mmCIF file of C-alpha atoms and ligand atoms in Angstrom:
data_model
loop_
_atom_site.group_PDB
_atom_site.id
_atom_site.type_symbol
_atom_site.label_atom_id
_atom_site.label_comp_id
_atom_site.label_asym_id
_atom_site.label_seq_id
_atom_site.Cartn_x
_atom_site.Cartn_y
_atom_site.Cartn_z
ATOM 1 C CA UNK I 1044 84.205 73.250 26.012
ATOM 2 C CA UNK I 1045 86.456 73.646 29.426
ATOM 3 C CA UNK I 1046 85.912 73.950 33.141
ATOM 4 C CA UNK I 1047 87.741 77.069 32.404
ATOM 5 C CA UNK I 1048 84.718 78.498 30.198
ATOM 6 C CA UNK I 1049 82.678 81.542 30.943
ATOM 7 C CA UNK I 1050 79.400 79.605 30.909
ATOM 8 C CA UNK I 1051 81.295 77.326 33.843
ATOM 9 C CA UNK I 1052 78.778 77.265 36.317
ATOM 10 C CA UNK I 1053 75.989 76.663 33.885
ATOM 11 C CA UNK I 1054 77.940 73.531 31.899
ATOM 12 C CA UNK I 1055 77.697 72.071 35.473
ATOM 13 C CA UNK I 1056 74.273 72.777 36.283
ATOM 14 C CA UNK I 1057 73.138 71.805 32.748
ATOM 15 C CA UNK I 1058 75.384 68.307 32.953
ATOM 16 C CA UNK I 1059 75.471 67.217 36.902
ATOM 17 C CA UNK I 1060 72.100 68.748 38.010
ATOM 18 C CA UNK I 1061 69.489 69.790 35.450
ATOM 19 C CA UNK I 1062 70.457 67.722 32.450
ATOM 20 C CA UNK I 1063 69.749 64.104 33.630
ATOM 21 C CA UNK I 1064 66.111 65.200 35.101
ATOM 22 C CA UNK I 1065 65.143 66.725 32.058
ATOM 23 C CA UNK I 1066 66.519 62.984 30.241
ATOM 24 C CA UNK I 1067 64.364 61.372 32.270
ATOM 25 C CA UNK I 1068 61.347 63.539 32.153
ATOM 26 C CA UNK I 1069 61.897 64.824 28.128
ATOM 27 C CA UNK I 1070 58.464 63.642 26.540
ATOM 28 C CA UNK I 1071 56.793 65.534 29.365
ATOM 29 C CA UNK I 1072 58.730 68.545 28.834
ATOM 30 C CA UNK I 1073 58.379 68.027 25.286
ATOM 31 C CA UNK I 1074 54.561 68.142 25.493
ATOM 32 C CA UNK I 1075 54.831 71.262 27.823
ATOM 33 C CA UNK I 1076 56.684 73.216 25.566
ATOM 34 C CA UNK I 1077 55.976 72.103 21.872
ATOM 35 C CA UNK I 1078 52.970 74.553 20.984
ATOM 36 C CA UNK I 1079 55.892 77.561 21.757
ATOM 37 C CA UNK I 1080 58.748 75.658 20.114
ATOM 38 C CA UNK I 1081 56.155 75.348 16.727
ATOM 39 C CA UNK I 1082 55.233 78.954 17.057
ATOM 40 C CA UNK I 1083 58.930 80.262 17.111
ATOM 41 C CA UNK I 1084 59.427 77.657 14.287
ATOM 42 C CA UNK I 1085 56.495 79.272 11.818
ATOM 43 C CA UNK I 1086 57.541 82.742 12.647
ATOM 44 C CA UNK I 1087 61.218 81.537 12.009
ATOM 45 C CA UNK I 1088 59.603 80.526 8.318
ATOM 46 C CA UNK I 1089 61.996 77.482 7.835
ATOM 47 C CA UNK I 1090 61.649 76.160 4.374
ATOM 48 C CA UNK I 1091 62.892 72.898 2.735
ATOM 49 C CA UNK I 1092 66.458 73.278 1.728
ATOM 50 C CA UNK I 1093 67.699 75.636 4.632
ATOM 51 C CA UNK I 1094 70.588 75.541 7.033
ATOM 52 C CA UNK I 1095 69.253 75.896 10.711
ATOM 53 C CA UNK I 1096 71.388 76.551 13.958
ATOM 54 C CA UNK I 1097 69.168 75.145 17.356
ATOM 55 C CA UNK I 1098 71.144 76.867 20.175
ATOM 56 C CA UNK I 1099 70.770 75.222 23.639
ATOM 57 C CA UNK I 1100 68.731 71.702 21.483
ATOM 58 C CA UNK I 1101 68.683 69.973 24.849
ATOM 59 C CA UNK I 1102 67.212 66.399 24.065
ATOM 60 C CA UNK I 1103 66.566 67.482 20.586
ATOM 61 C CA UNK I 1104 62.896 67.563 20.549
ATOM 62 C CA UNK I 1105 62.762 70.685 18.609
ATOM 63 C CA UNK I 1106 66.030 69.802 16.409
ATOM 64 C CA UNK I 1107 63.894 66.897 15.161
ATOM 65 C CA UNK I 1108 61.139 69.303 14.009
ATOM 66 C CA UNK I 1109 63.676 71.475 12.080
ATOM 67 C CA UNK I 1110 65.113 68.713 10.705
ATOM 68 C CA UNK I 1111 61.794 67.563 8.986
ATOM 69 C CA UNK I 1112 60.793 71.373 7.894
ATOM 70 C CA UNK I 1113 64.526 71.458 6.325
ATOM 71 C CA UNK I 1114 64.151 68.244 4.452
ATOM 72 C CA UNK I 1115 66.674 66.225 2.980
ATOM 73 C CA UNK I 1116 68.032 68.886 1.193
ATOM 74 C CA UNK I 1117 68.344 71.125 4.498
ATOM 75 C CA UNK I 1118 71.221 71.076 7.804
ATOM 76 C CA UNK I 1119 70.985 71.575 11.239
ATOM 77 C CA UNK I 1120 73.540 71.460 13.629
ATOM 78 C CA UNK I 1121 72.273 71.536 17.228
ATOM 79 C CA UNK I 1122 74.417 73.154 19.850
ATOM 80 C CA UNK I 1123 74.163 72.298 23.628
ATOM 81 C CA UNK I 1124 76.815 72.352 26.595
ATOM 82 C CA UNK I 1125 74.829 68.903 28.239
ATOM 83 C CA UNK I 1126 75.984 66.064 27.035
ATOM 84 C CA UNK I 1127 72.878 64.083 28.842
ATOM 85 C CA UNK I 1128 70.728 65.586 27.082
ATOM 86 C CA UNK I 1129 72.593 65.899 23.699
ATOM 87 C CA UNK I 1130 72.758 61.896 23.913
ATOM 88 C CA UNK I 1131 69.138 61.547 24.590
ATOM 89 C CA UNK I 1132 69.076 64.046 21.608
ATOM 90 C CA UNK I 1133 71.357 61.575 19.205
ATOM 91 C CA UNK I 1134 69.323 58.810 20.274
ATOM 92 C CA UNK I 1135 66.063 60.299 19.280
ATOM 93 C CA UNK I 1136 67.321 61.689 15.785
ATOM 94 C CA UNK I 1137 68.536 58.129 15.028
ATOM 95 C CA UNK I 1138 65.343 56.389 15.901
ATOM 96 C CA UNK I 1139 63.627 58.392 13.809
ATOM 97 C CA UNK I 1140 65.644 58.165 10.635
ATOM 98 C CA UNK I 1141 67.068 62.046 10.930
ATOM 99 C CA UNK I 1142 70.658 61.543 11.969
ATOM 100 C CA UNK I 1143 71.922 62.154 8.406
ATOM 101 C CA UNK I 1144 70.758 65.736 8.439
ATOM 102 C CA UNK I 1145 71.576 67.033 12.081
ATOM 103 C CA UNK I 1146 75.382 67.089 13.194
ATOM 104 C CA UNK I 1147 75.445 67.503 17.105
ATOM 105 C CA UNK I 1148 78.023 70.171 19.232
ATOM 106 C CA UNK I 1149 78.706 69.724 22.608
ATOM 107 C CA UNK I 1150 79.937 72.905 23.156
ATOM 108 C CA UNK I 1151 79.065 76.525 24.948
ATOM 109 C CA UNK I 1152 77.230 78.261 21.759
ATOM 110 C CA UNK I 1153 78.853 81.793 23.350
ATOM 111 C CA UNK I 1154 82.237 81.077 22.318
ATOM 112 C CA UNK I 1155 81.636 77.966 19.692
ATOM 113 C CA UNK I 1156 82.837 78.194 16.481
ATOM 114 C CA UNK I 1157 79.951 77.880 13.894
ATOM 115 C CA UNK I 1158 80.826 77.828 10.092
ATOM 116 C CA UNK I 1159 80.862 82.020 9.251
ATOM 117 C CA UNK I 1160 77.637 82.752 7.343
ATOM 118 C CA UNK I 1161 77.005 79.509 7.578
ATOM 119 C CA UNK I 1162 73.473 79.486 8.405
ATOM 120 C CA UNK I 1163 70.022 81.048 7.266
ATOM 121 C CA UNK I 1164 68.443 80.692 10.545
ATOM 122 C CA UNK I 1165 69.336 80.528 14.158
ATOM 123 C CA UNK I 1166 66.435 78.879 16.165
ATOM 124 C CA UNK I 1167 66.357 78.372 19.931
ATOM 125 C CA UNK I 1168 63.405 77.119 21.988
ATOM 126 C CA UNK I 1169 64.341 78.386 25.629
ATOM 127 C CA UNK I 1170 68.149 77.842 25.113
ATOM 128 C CA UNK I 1171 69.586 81.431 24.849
ATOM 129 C CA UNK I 1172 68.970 83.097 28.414
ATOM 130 C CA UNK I 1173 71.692 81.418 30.474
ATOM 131 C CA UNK I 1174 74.821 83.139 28.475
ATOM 132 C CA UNK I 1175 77.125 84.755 31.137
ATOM 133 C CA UNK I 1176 77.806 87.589 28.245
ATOM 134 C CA UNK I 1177 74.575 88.189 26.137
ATOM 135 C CA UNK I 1178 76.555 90.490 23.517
ATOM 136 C CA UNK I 1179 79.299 88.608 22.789
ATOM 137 C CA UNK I 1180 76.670 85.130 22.770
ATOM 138 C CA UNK I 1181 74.911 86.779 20.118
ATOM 139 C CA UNK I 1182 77.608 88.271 18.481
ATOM 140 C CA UNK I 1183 79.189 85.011 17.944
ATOM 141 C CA UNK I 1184 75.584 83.048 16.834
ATOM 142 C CA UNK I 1185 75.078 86.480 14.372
ATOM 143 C CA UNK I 1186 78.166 85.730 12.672
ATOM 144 C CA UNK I 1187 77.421 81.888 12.266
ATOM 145 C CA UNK I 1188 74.313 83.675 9.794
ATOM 146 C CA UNK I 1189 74.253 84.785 6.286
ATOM 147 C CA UNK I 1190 73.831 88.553 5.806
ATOM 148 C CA UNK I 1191 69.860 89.079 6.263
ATOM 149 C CA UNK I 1192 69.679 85.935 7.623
ATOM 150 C CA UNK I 1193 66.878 85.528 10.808
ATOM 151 C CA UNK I 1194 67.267 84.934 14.323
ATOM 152 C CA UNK I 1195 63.896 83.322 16.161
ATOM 153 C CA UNK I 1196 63.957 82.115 19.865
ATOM 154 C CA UNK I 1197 61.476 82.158 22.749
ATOM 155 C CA UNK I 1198 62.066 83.239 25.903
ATOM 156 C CA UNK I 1199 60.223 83.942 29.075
ATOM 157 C CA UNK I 1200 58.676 87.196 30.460
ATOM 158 C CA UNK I 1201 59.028 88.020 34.019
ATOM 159 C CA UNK I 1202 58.549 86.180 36.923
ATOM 160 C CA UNK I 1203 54.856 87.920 37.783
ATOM 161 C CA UNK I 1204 53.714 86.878 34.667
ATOM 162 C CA UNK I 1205 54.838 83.067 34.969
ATOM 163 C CA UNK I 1206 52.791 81.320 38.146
ATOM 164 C CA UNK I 1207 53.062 78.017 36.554
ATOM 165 C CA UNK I 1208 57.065 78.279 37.399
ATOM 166 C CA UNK I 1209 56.396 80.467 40.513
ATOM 167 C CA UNK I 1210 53.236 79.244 42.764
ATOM 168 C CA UNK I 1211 54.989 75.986 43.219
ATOM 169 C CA UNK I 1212 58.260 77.959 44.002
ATOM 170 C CA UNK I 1213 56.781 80.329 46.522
ATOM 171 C CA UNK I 1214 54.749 77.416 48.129
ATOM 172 C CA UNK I 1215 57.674 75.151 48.432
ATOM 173 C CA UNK I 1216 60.034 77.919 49.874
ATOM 174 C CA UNK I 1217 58.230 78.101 52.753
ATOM 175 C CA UNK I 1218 59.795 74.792 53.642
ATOM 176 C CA UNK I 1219 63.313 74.240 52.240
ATOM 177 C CA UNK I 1220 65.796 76.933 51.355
ATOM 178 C CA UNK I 1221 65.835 78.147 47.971
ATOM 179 C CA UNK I 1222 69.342 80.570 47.136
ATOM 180 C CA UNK I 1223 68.556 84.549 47.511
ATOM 181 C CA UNK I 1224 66.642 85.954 44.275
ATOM 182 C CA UNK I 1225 69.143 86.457 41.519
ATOM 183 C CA UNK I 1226 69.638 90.113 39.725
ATOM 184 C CA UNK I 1227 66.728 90.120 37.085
ATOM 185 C CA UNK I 1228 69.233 90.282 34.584
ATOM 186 C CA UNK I 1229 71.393 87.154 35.419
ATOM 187 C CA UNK I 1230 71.772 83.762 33.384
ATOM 188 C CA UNK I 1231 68.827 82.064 34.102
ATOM 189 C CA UNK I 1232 64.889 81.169 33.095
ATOM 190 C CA UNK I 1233 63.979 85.064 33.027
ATOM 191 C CA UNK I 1234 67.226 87.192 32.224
ATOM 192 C CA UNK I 1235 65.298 87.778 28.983
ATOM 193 C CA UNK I 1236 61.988 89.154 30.645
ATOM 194 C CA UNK I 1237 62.650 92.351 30.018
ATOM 195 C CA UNK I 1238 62.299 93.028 26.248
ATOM 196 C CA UNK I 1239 64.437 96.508 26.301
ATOM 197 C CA UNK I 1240 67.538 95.083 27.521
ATOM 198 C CA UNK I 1241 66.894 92.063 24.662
ATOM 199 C CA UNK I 1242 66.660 94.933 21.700
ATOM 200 C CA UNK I 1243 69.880 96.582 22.951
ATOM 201 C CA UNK I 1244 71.756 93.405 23.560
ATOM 202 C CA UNK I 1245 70.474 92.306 20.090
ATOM 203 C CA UNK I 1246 71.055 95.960 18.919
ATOM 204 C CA UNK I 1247 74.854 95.608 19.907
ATOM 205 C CA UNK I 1248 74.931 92.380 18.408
ATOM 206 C CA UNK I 1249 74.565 93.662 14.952
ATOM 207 C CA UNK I 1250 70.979 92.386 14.572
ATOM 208 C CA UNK I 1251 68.332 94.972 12.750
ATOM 209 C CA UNK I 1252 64.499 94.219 12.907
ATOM 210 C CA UNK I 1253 64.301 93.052 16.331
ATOM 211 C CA UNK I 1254 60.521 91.810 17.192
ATOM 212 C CA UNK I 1255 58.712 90.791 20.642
ATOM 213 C CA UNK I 1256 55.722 89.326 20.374
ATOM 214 C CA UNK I 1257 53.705 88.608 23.562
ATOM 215 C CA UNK I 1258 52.368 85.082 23.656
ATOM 216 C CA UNK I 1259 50.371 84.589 26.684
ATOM 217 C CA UNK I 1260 49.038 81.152 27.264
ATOM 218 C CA UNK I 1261 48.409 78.339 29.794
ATOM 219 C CA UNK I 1262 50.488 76.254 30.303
ATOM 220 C CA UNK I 1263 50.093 72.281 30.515
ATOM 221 C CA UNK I 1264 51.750 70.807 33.536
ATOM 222 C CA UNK I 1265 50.266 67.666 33.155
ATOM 223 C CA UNK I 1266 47.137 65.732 31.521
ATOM 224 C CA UNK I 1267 47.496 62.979 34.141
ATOM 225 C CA UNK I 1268 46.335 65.182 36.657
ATOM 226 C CA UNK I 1269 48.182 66.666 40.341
ATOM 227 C CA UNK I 1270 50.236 63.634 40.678
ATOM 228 C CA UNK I 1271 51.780 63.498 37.335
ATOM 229 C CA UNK I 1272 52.280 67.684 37.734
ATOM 230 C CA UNK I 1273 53.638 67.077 40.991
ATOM 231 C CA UNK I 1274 56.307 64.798 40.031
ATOM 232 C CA UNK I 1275 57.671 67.028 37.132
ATOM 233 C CA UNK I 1276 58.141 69.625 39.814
ATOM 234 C CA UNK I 1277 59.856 67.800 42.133
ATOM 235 C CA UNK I 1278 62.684 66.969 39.853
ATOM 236 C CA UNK I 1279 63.011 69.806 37.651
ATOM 237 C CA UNK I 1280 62.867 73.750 37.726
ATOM 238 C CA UNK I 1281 63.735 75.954 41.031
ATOM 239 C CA UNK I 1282 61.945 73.133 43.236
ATOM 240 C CA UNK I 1283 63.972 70.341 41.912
ATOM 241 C CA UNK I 1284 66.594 72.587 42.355
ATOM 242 C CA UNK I 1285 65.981 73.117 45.891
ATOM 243 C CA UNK I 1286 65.038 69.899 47.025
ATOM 244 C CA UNK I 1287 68.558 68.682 45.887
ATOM 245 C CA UNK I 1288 70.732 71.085 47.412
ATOM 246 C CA UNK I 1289 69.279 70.973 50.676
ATOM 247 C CA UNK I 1290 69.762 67.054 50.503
ATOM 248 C CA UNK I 1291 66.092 67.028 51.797
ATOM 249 C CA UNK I 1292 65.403 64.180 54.090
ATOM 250 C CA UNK I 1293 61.291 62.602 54.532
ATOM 251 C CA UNK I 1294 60.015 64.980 56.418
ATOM 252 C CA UNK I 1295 61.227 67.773 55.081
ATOM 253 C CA UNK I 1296 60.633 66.392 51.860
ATOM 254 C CA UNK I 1297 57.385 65.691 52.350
ATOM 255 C CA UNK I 1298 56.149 69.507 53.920
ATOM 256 C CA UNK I 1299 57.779 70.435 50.279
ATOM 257 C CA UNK I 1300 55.320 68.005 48.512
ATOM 258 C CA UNK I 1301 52.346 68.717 50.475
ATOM 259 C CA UNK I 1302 52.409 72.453 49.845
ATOM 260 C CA UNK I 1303 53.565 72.318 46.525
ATOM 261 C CA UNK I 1304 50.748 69.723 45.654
ATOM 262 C CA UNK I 1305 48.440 72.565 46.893
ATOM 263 C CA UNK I 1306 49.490 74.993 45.164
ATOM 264 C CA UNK I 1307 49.260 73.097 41.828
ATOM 265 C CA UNK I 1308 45.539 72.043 42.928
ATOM 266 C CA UNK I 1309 44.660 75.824 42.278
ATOM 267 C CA UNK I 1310 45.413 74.996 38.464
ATOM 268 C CA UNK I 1311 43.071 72.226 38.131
ATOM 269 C CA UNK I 1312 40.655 72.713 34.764
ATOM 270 C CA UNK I 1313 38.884 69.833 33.432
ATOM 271 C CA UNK I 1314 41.647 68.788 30.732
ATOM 272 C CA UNK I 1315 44.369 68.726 33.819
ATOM 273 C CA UNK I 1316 46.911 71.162 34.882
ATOM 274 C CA UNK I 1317 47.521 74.046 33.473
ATOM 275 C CA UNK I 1318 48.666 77.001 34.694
ATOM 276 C CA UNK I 1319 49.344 81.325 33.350
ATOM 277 C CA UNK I 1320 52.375 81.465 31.239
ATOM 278 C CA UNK I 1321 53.627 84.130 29.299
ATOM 279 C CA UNK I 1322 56.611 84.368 26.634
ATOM 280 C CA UNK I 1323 58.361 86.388 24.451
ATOM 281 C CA UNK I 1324 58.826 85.185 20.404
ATOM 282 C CA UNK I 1325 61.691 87.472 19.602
ATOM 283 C CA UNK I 1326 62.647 87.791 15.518
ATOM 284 C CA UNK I 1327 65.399 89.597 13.843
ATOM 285 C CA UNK I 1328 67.476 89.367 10.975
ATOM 286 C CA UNK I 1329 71.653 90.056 10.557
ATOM 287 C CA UNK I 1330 72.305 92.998 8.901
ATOM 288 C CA UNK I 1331 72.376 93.048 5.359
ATOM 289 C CA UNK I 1332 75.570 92.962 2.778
ATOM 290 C CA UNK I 1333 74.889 96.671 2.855
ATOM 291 C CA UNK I 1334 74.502 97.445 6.439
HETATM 292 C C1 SAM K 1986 65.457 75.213 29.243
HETATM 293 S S1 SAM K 1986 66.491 74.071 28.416
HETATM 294 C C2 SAM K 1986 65.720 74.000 26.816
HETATM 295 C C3 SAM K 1986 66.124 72.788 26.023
HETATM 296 C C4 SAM K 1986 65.455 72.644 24.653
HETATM 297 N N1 SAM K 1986 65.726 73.792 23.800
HETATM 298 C C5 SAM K 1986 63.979 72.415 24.792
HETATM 299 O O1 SAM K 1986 63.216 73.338 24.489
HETATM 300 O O2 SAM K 1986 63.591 71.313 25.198
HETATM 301 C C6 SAM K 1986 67.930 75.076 28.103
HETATM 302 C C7 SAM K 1986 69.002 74.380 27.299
HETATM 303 O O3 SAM K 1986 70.035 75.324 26.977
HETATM 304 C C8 SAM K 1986 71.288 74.684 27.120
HETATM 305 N N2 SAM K 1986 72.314 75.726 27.305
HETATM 306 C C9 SAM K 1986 72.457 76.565 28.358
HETATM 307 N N3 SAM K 1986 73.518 77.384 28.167
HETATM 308 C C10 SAM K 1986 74.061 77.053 26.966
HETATM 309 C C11 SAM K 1986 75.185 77.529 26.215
HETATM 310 N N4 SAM K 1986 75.982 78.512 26.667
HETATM 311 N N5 SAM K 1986 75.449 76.955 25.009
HETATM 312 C C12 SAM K 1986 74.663 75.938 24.534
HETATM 313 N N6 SAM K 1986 73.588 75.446 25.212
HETATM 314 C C13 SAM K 1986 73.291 76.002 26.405
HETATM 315 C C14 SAM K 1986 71.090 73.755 28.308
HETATM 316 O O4 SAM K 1986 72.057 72.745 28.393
HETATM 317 C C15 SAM K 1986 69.685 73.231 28.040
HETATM 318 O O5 SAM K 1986 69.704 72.094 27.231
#
């Protein structure tokens, strides 16, 4: 992996500026996003024995989960360009006895080089929308799989149809400057919304079978209530993002908090925080020996 690589920008995002927030705030994220990781992972069908890839494994939460379904028989290598988070990762799998079955990349899974056919299953749990090229991405993770083998990865819809990640955005953009909206398509949370642009990208790919299916769901923010919602916002996502740029000072700082603590207050059910989410499980399978 090198300054030099297409995914440049994102390396340093996901090492300098995202990465060491989502360290320090992993078993929250964790518990945010582990009912969607285990759906991708049933639909994926991983059985004892297999060979997984997790693209974008972050701090490994999910690779830990495939490395259990796998067994000791099984393999999966986990691929991430953060090497916070892939350390946090390590760290985990070697607490919990797993290390022997996982080998870690730090490397940009668009250009990597994965053993050919080398896998049965390529898994990713909101790691495979921030590829500056989607086509050549997948082209690369389709030939790390066997022929026929399956591809499984959620993803976000649009923007509209996620006001657990938005609400706090709009709120707090009232009061520090956020960059100008990207193109819907670019790297990011929702380049994947649109599930069109997925099939063809998937299409060119050389992937066959290609699947969406809608999962709408809330989303917990936070079982310890506003404050403990409030502080996973202020570190991570577009808000984190924001706040750190502008090099907020107090004040500013703390119009950002107050209106993005009121916007979160609209969420409030009786088992905390949780707010509308929607994703997309996307399946497919590499094309056969025959074609
Ligand atoms: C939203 S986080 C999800 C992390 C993890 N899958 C989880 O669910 O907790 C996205 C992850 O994708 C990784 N990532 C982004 N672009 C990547 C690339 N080109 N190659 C490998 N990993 C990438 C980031 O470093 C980050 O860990």
């Amino acid at each position: 992996m090198t300054a030099a690589s297409a995914n440049a920008e994102m390396i340093r995002y996901w090492n300098e500026a995202a990465g060491p927030s989502w360290v320090a705030m992993q078993e929250r994220l964790d518990a945010q996003l582990a009912a969607l990781g285990t759906l991708v992972r049933e639909r994926a069908g991983i059985a004892p024995g297999e060979r997984v890839l997790d693209v974008g494994c972050g701090c490994g939460g999910t690779t830990l989960e495939l490395a259990r379904a796998v067994g000791a028989d099984g393999r999966v290598v986990a691929v991430d360009i953060s090497a916070p988070m892939l350390e946090r990762a390590r760290a985990r799998a070697a607490a919990a006895g797993l290390g022997a079955r996982i080998e870690w990349q730090c490397a940009d899974a668009q250009t990597a080089r994965f053993a050919d056919a080398g896998f049965d299953c390529v898994y990713s749990r909101f790691g495979v929308m921030f590829f500056a090229d989607p086509p050549a991405a997948f082209t690369n993770l389709g030939r790390a799989l066997r022929p026929g083998g399956r591809l499984a990865f959620v993803c976000w819809q649009g923007r509209e149809r996620n006001p657990w990640m938005m609400a706090p955005a709009l709120a707090a953009m009232q009061h520090v400057a956020f960059p100008p909206p990207p193109p819907p398509d670019a790297p990011g949370p929702f380049a994947f919304a649109d599930a069109g642009r997925v099939r063809e990208i998937l299409a060119a790919a050389g992937f066959v079978d290609v699947t969406h299916e809608a999962i709408d769901q809330p989303m917990p923010l936070g079982n310890g209530g506003l404050d403990e919602a409030l502080e996973l916002f202020l570190a991570v996502g577009p808000v984190g993002q924001a706040l750190r740029e502008a090099q907020a000072g107090p004040e500013q700082r703390e119009r950002v908090v107050a209106a993005v603590r009121e916007a979160l207050a609209r969420f409030e059910t009786p088992r905390g925080i949780e707010a509308p989410a929607s994703a997309w499980i996307v399946t497919a399978r590499s094309r056969g020996a025959g074609g």
